[in-house]
Short mmCIF file of C-alpha atoms in Angstrom, two decimals:
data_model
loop_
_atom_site.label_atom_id
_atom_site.label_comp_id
_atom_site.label_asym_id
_atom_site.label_seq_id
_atom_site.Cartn_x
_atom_site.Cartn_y
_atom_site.Cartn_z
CA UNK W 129 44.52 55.56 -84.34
CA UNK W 130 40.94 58.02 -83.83
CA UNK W 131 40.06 57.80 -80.41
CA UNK W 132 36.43 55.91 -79.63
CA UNK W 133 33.76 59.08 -79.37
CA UNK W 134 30.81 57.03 -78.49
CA UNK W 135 30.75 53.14 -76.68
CA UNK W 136 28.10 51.50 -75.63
CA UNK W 137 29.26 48.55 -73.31
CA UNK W 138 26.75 45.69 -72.21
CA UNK W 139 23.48 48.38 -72.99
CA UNK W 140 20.84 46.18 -71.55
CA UNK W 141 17.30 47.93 -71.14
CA UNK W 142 13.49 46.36 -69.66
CA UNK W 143 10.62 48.17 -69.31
CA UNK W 144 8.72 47.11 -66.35
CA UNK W 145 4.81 46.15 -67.44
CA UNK W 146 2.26 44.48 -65.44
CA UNK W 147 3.99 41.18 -64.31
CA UNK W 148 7.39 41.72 -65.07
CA UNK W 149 9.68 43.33 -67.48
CA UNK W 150 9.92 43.75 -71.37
CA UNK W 151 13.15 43.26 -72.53
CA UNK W 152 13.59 46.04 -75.34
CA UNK W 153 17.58 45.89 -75.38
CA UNK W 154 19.75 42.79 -74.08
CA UNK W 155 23.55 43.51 -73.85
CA UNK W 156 24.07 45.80 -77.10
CA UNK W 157 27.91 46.66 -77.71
CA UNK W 158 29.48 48.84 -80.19
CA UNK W 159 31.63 51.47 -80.80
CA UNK W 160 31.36 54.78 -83.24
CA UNK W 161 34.58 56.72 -84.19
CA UNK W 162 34.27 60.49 -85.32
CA UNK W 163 33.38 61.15 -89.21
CA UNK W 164 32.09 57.41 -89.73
CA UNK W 165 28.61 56.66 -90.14
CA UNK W 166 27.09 53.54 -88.03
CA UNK W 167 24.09 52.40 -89.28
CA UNK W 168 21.64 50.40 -87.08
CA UNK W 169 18.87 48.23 -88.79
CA UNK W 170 16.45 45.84 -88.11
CA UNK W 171 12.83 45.44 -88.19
CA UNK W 172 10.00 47.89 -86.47
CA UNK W 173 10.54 46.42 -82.71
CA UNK W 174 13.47 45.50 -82.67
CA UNK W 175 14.91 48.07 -79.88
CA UNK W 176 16.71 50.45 -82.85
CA UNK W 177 15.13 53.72 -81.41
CA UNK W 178 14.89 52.67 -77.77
CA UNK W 179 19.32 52.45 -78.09
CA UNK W 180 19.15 56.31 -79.68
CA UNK W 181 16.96 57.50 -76.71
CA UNK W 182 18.47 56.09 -74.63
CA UNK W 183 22.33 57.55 -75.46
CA UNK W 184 20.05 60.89 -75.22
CA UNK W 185 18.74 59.86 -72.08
CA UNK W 186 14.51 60.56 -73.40
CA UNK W 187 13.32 57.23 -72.51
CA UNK W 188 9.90 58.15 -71.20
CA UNK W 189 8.27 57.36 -68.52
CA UNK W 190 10.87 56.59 -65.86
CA UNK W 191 9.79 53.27 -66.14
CA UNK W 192 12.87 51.65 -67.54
CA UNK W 193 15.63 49.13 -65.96
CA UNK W 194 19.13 50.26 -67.72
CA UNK W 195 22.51 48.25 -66.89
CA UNK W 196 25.32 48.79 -69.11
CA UNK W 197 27.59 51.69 -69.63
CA UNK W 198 27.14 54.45 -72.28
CA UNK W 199 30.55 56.23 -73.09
CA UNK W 200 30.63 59.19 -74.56
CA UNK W 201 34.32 60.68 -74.96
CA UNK W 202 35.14 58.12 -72.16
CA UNK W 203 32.24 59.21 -69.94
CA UNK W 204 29.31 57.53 -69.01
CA UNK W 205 26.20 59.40 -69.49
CA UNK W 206 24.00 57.51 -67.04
CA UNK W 207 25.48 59.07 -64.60
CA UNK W 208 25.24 62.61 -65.41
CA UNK W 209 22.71 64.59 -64.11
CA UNK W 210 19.81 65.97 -66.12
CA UNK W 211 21.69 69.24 -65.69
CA UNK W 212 24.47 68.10 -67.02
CA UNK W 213 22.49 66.02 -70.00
CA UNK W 214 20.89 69.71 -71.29
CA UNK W 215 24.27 70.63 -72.07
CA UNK W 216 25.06 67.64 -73.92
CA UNK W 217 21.86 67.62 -76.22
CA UNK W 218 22.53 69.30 -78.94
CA UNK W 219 26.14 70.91 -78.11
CA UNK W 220 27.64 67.84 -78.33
CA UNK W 221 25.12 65.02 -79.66
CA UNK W 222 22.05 65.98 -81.93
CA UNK W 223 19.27 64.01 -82.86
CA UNK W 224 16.98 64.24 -86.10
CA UNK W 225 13.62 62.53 -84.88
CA UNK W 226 11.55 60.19 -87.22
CA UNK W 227 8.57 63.18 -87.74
CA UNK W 228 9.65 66.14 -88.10
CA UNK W 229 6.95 67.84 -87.97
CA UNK W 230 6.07 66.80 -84.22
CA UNK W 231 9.38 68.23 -83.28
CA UNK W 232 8.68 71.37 -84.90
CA UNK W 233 6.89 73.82 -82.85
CA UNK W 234 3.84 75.32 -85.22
CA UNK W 235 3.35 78.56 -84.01
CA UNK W 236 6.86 80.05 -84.53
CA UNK W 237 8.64 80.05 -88.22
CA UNK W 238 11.08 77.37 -89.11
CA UNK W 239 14.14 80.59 -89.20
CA UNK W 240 13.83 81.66 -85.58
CA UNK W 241 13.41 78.01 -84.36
CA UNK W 242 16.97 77.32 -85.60
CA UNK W 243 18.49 80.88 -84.82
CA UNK W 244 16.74 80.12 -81.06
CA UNK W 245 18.93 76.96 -80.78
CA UNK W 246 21.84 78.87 -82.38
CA UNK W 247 21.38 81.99 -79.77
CA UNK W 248 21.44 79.50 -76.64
CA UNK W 249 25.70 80.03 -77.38
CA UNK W 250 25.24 83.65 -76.47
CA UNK W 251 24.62 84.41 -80.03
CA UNK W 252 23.18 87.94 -80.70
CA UNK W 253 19.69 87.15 -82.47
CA UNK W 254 20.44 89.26 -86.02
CA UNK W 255 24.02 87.41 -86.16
CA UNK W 256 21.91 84.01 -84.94
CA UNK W 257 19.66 84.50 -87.73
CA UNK W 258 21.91 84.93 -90.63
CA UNK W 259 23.64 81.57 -89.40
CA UNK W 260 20.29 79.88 -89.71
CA UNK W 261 20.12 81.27 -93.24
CA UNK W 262 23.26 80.10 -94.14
CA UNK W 263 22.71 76.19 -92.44
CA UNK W 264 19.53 76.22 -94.69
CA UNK W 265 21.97 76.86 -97.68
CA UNK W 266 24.13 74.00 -96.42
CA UNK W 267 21.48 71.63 -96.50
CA UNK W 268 20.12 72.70 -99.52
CA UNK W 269 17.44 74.27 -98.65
CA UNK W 270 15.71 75.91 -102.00
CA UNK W 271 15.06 79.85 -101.69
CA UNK W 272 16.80 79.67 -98.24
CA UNK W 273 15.77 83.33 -97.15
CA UNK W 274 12.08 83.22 -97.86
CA UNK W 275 11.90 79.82 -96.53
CA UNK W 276 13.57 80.78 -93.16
CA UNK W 277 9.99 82.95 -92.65
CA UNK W 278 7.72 80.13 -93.45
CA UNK W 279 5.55 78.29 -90.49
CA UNK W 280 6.55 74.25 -90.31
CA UNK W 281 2.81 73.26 -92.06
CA UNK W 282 3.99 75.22 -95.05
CA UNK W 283 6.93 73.31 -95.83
CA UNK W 284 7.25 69.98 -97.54
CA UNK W 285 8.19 66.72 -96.01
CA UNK W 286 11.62 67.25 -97.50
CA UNK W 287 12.24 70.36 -96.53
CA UNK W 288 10.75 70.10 -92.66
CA UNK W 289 14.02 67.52 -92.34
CA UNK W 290 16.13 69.70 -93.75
CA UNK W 291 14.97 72.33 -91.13
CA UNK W 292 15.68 69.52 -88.22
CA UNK W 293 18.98 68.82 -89.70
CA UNK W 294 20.07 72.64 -90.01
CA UNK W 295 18.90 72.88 -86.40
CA UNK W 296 20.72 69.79 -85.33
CA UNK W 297 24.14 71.35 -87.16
CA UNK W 298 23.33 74.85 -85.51
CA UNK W 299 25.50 73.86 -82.43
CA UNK W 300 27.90 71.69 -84.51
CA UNK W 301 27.59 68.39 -82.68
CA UNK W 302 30.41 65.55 -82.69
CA UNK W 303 27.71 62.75 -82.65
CA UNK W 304 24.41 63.09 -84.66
CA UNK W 305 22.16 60.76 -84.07
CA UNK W 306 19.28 59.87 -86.94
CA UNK W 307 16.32 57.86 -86.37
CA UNK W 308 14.79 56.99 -89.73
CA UNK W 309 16.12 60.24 -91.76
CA UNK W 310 14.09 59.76 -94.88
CA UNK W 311 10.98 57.90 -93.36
CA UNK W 312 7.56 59.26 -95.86
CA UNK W 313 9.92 60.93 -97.84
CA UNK W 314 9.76 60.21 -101.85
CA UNK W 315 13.01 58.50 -103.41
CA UNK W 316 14.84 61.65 -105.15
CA UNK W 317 14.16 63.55 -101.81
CA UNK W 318 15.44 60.78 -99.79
CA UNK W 319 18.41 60.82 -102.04
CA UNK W 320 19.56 64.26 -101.38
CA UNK W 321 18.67 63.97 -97.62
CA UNK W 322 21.45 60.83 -97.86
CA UNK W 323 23.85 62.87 -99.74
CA UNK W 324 23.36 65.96 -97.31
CA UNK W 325 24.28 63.39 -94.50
CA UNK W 326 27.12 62.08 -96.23
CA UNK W 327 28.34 65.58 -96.89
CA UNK W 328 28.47 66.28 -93.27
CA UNK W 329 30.40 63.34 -92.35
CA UNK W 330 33.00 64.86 -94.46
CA UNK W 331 33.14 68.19 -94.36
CA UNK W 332 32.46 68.32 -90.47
CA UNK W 333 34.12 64.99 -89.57
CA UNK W 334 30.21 64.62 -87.52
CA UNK W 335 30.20 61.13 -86.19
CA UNK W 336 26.81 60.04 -87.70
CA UNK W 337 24.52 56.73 -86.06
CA UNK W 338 21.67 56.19 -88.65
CA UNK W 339 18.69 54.22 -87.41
CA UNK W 340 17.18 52.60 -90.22
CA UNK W 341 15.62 49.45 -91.91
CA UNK W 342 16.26 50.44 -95.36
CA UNK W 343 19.41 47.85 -96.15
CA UNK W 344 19.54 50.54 -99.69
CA UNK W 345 20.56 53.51 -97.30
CA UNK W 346 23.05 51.50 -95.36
CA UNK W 347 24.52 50.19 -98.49
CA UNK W 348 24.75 53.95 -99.54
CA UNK W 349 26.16 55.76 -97.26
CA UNK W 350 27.32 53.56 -94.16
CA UNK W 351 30.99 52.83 -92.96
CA UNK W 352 30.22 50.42 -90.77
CA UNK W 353 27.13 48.26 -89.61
CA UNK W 354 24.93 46.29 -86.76
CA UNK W 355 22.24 44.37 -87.82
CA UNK W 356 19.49 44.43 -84.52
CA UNK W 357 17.02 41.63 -83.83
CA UNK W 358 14.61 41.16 -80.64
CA UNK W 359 16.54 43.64 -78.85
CA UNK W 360 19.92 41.89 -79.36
CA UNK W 361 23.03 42.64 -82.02
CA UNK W 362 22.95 39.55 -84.03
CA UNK W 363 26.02 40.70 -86.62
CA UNK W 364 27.84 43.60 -86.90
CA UNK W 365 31.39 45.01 -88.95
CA UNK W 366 32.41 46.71 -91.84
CA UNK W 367 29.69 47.31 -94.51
CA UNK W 368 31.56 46.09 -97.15
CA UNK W 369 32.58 42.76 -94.91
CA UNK W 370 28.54 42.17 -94.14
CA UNK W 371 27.08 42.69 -97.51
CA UNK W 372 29.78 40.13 -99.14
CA UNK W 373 30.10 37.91 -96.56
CA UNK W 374 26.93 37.92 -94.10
CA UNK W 375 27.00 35.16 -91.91
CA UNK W 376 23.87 35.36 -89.32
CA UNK W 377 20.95 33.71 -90.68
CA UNK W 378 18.89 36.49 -90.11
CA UNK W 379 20.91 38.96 -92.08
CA UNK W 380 20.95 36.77 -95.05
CA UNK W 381 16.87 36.46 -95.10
CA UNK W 382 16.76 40.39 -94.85
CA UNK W 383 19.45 40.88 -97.66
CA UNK W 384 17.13 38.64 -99.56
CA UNK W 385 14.09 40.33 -98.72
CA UNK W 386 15.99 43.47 -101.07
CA UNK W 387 14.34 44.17 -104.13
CA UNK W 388 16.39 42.82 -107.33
CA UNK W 389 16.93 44.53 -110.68
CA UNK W 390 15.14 42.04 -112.85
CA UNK W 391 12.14 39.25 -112.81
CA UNK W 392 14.70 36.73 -113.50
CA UNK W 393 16.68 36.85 -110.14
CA UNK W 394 13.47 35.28 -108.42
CA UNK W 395 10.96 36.18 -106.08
CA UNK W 396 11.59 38.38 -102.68
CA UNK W 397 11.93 36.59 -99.56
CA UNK W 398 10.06 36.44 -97.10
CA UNK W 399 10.45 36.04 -93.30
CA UNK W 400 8.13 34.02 -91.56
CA UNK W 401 6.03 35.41 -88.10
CA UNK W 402 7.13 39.00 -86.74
CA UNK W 403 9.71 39.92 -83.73
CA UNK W 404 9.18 38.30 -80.33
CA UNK W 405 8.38 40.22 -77.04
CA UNK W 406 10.67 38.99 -74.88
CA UNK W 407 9.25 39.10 -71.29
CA UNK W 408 11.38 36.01 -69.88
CA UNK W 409 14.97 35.71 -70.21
CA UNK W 410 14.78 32.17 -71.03
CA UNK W 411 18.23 30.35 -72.38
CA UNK W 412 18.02 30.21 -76.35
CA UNK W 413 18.27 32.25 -79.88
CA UNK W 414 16.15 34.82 -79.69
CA UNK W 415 15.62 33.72 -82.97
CA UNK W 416 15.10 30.63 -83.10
CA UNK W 417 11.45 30.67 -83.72
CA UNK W 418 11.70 32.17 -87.36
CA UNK W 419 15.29 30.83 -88.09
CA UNK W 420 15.28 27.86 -90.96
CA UNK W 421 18.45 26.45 -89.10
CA UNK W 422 17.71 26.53 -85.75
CA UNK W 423 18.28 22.74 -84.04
CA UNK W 424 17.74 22.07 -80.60
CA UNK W 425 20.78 23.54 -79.08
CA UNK W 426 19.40 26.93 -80.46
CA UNK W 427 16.54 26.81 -78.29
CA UNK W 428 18.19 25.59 -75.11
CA UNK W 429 21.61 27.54 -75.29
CA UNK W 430 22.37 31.35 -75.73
CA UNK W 431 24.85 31.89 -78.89
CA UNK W 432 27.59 33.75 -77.76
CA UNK W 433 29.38 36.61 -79.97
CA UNK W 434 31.68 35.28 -82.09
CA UNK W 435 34.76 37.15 -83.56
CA UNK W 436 34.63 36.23 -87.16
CA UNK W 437 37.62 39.00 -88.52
CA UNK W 438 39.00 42.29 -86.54
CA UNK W 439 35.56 43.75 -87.43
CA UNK W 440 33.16 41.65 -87.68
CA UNK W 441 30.92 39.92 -84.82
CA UNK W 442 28.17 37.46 -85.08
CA UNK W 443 25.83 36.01 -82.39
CA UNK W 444 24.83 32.29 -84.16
CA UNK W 445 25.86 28.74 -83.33
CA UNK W 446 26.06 27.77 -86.74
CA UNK W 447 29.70 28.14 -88.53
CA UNK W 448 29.75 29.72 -92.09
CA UNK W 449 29.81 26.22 -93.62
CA UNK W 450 26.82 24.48 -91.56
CA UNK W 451 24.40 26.50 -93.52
CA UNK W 452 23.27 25.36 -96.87
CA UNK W 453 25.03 27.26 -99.79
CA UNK W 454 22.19 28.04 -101.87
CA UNK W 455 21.48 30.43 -98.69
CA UNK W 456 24.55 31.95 -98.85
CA UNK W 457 25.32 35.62 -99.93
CA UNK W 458 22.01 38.08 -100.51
#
């Protein structure tokens, strides 16, 4: 049986604001295994990219409440120091940021960027170059040499997150970490970013946590899958397992919000209203307000997680059964 590489246990995070605190993340579990890829999604807000900073330990502004543990190999990166963090980032977790282009520094080409990252293992800088070269082959990058000289404002969208992903590899990571991959990225480049991802899963056994709310990428290339809402993991479990059989409400209105292949399946669904700020831990579904099914005991009660198989989770009162069937399934 693989050993866990990276657990979050109880993640809870609240940002303090004038009068109190905004509760971003409320008692987030899950568990990633090497050369799987975990795919987060949910709608802009709902605390996605706030869990990926803070496993890198970049939440800004020091202004964040954090309880929970975050395991990495068995040890909890809160309480490293920031020391001790710097040798972390990027040796053993990566990130690929949303815009690549504000994480690429303009006045230096995209080739010694990556061969900078690659020298920091005592690399000699010819030798650290030629590596750089040879990641931009690995990801595909077209005319790999001549592109390793170019600045980051004369590359395309595509190939800027190519760059970050080369750079990310550079150090060979066990966890890489990507918040919205293929974000402004046409469809034929976002589908050889996924396949590039995909490829490293297997060929480097990289344990890959994808932060997304594209339900087509998850159903691509995920192993496994937690579906985030107002902060909170409402289901989560195999991809296969939640795409057949979803059984929070909430997943079922996104999987029905997917675009179908013809006229004649119907129209898209919609969601009603937009994701709560939660600035009072009041009792009650956080989702509640939106949810077609909610009853009173939703609104007065938190939903606790239910084990539904070995894999799968779900945080709802309402059983399977209790909701009406022409709602079941996407």
């Amino acid at each position: 049986m693989k050993e866990t590489l990276l657990s979050l246990e109880h993640l809870s995070i609240d940002y303090k604001i004038k009068g109190g605190y905004l509760s971003a993340v409320h008692d987030v579990s899950m568990d990633l295994y090497p050369g799987e890829i975990f795919a987060v999604v949910g709608e802009s807000g709902c605390g996605k990219s706030t869990v990926a900073h803070s496993i890198m330990r970049l939440l800004s502004g020091g202004n964040a409440k954090i309880e929970g543990k975050i395991l990495f190999e068995g040890w909890d990166l809160r309480n490293y120091t920031e020391k001790e963090m710097e040798a972390v980032r990027g040796r053993e977790i990566g990130m690929i940021f949303q815009n690549p282009l504000d994480s690429l520094n303009p006045v230096y080409t995209v080739g010694n960027q990556v061969s900078e990252a690659i020298m920091l293992d005592r690399v000699e800088k010819q030798e650290a170059m030629k590596r750089a070269i040879a990641l931009f082959q690995d990801v595909k990058m077209p005319d790999a040499g001549e592109r390793a000289n170019s600045f980051p404002h004369e590359l395309s969208g595509g190939m800027r997150q190519r760059v970050m992903i080369a750079m990310m590899l550079s150090r060979d990571p066990r966890l890489l970490i990507a918040d919205e991959p293929t974000t402004a990225l046409d469809v034929t480049i976002e589908a050889q970013i996924l396949e590039i991802i995909k490829e490293l899963k297997q060929t480097h056994n990289t344990a890959i946590l994808m932060i997304t709310h594209n339900f087509g990428l998850v159903a691509e290339a995920a192993d496994k899958i937690a579906v985030m809402y107002a902060g909170e993991v409402v289901e989560s479990g195999d991809v296969f397992e939640i795409f057949e059989r979803p059984m929070h409400p909430y997943t079922k209105l996104l999987m029905q919000a997917l675009p179908r292949k013809t006229k004649k399946e119907g129209r898209l669904q919609t969601i009603d209203g937009s994701v709560p700020r939660i600035l009072d831990k009041k009792p009650g579904c956080r989702f509640a307000n939106r949810c077609p099914y909610a009853t009173e005991t939703c609104r007065t009660q938190t939903p606790a997680v239910a084990q539904i198989s070995e894999t799968h989770r779900c945080r709802c009162f309402l059983a399977p059964d209790e909701i009406p069937s022409d709602r079941k399934g996407a």
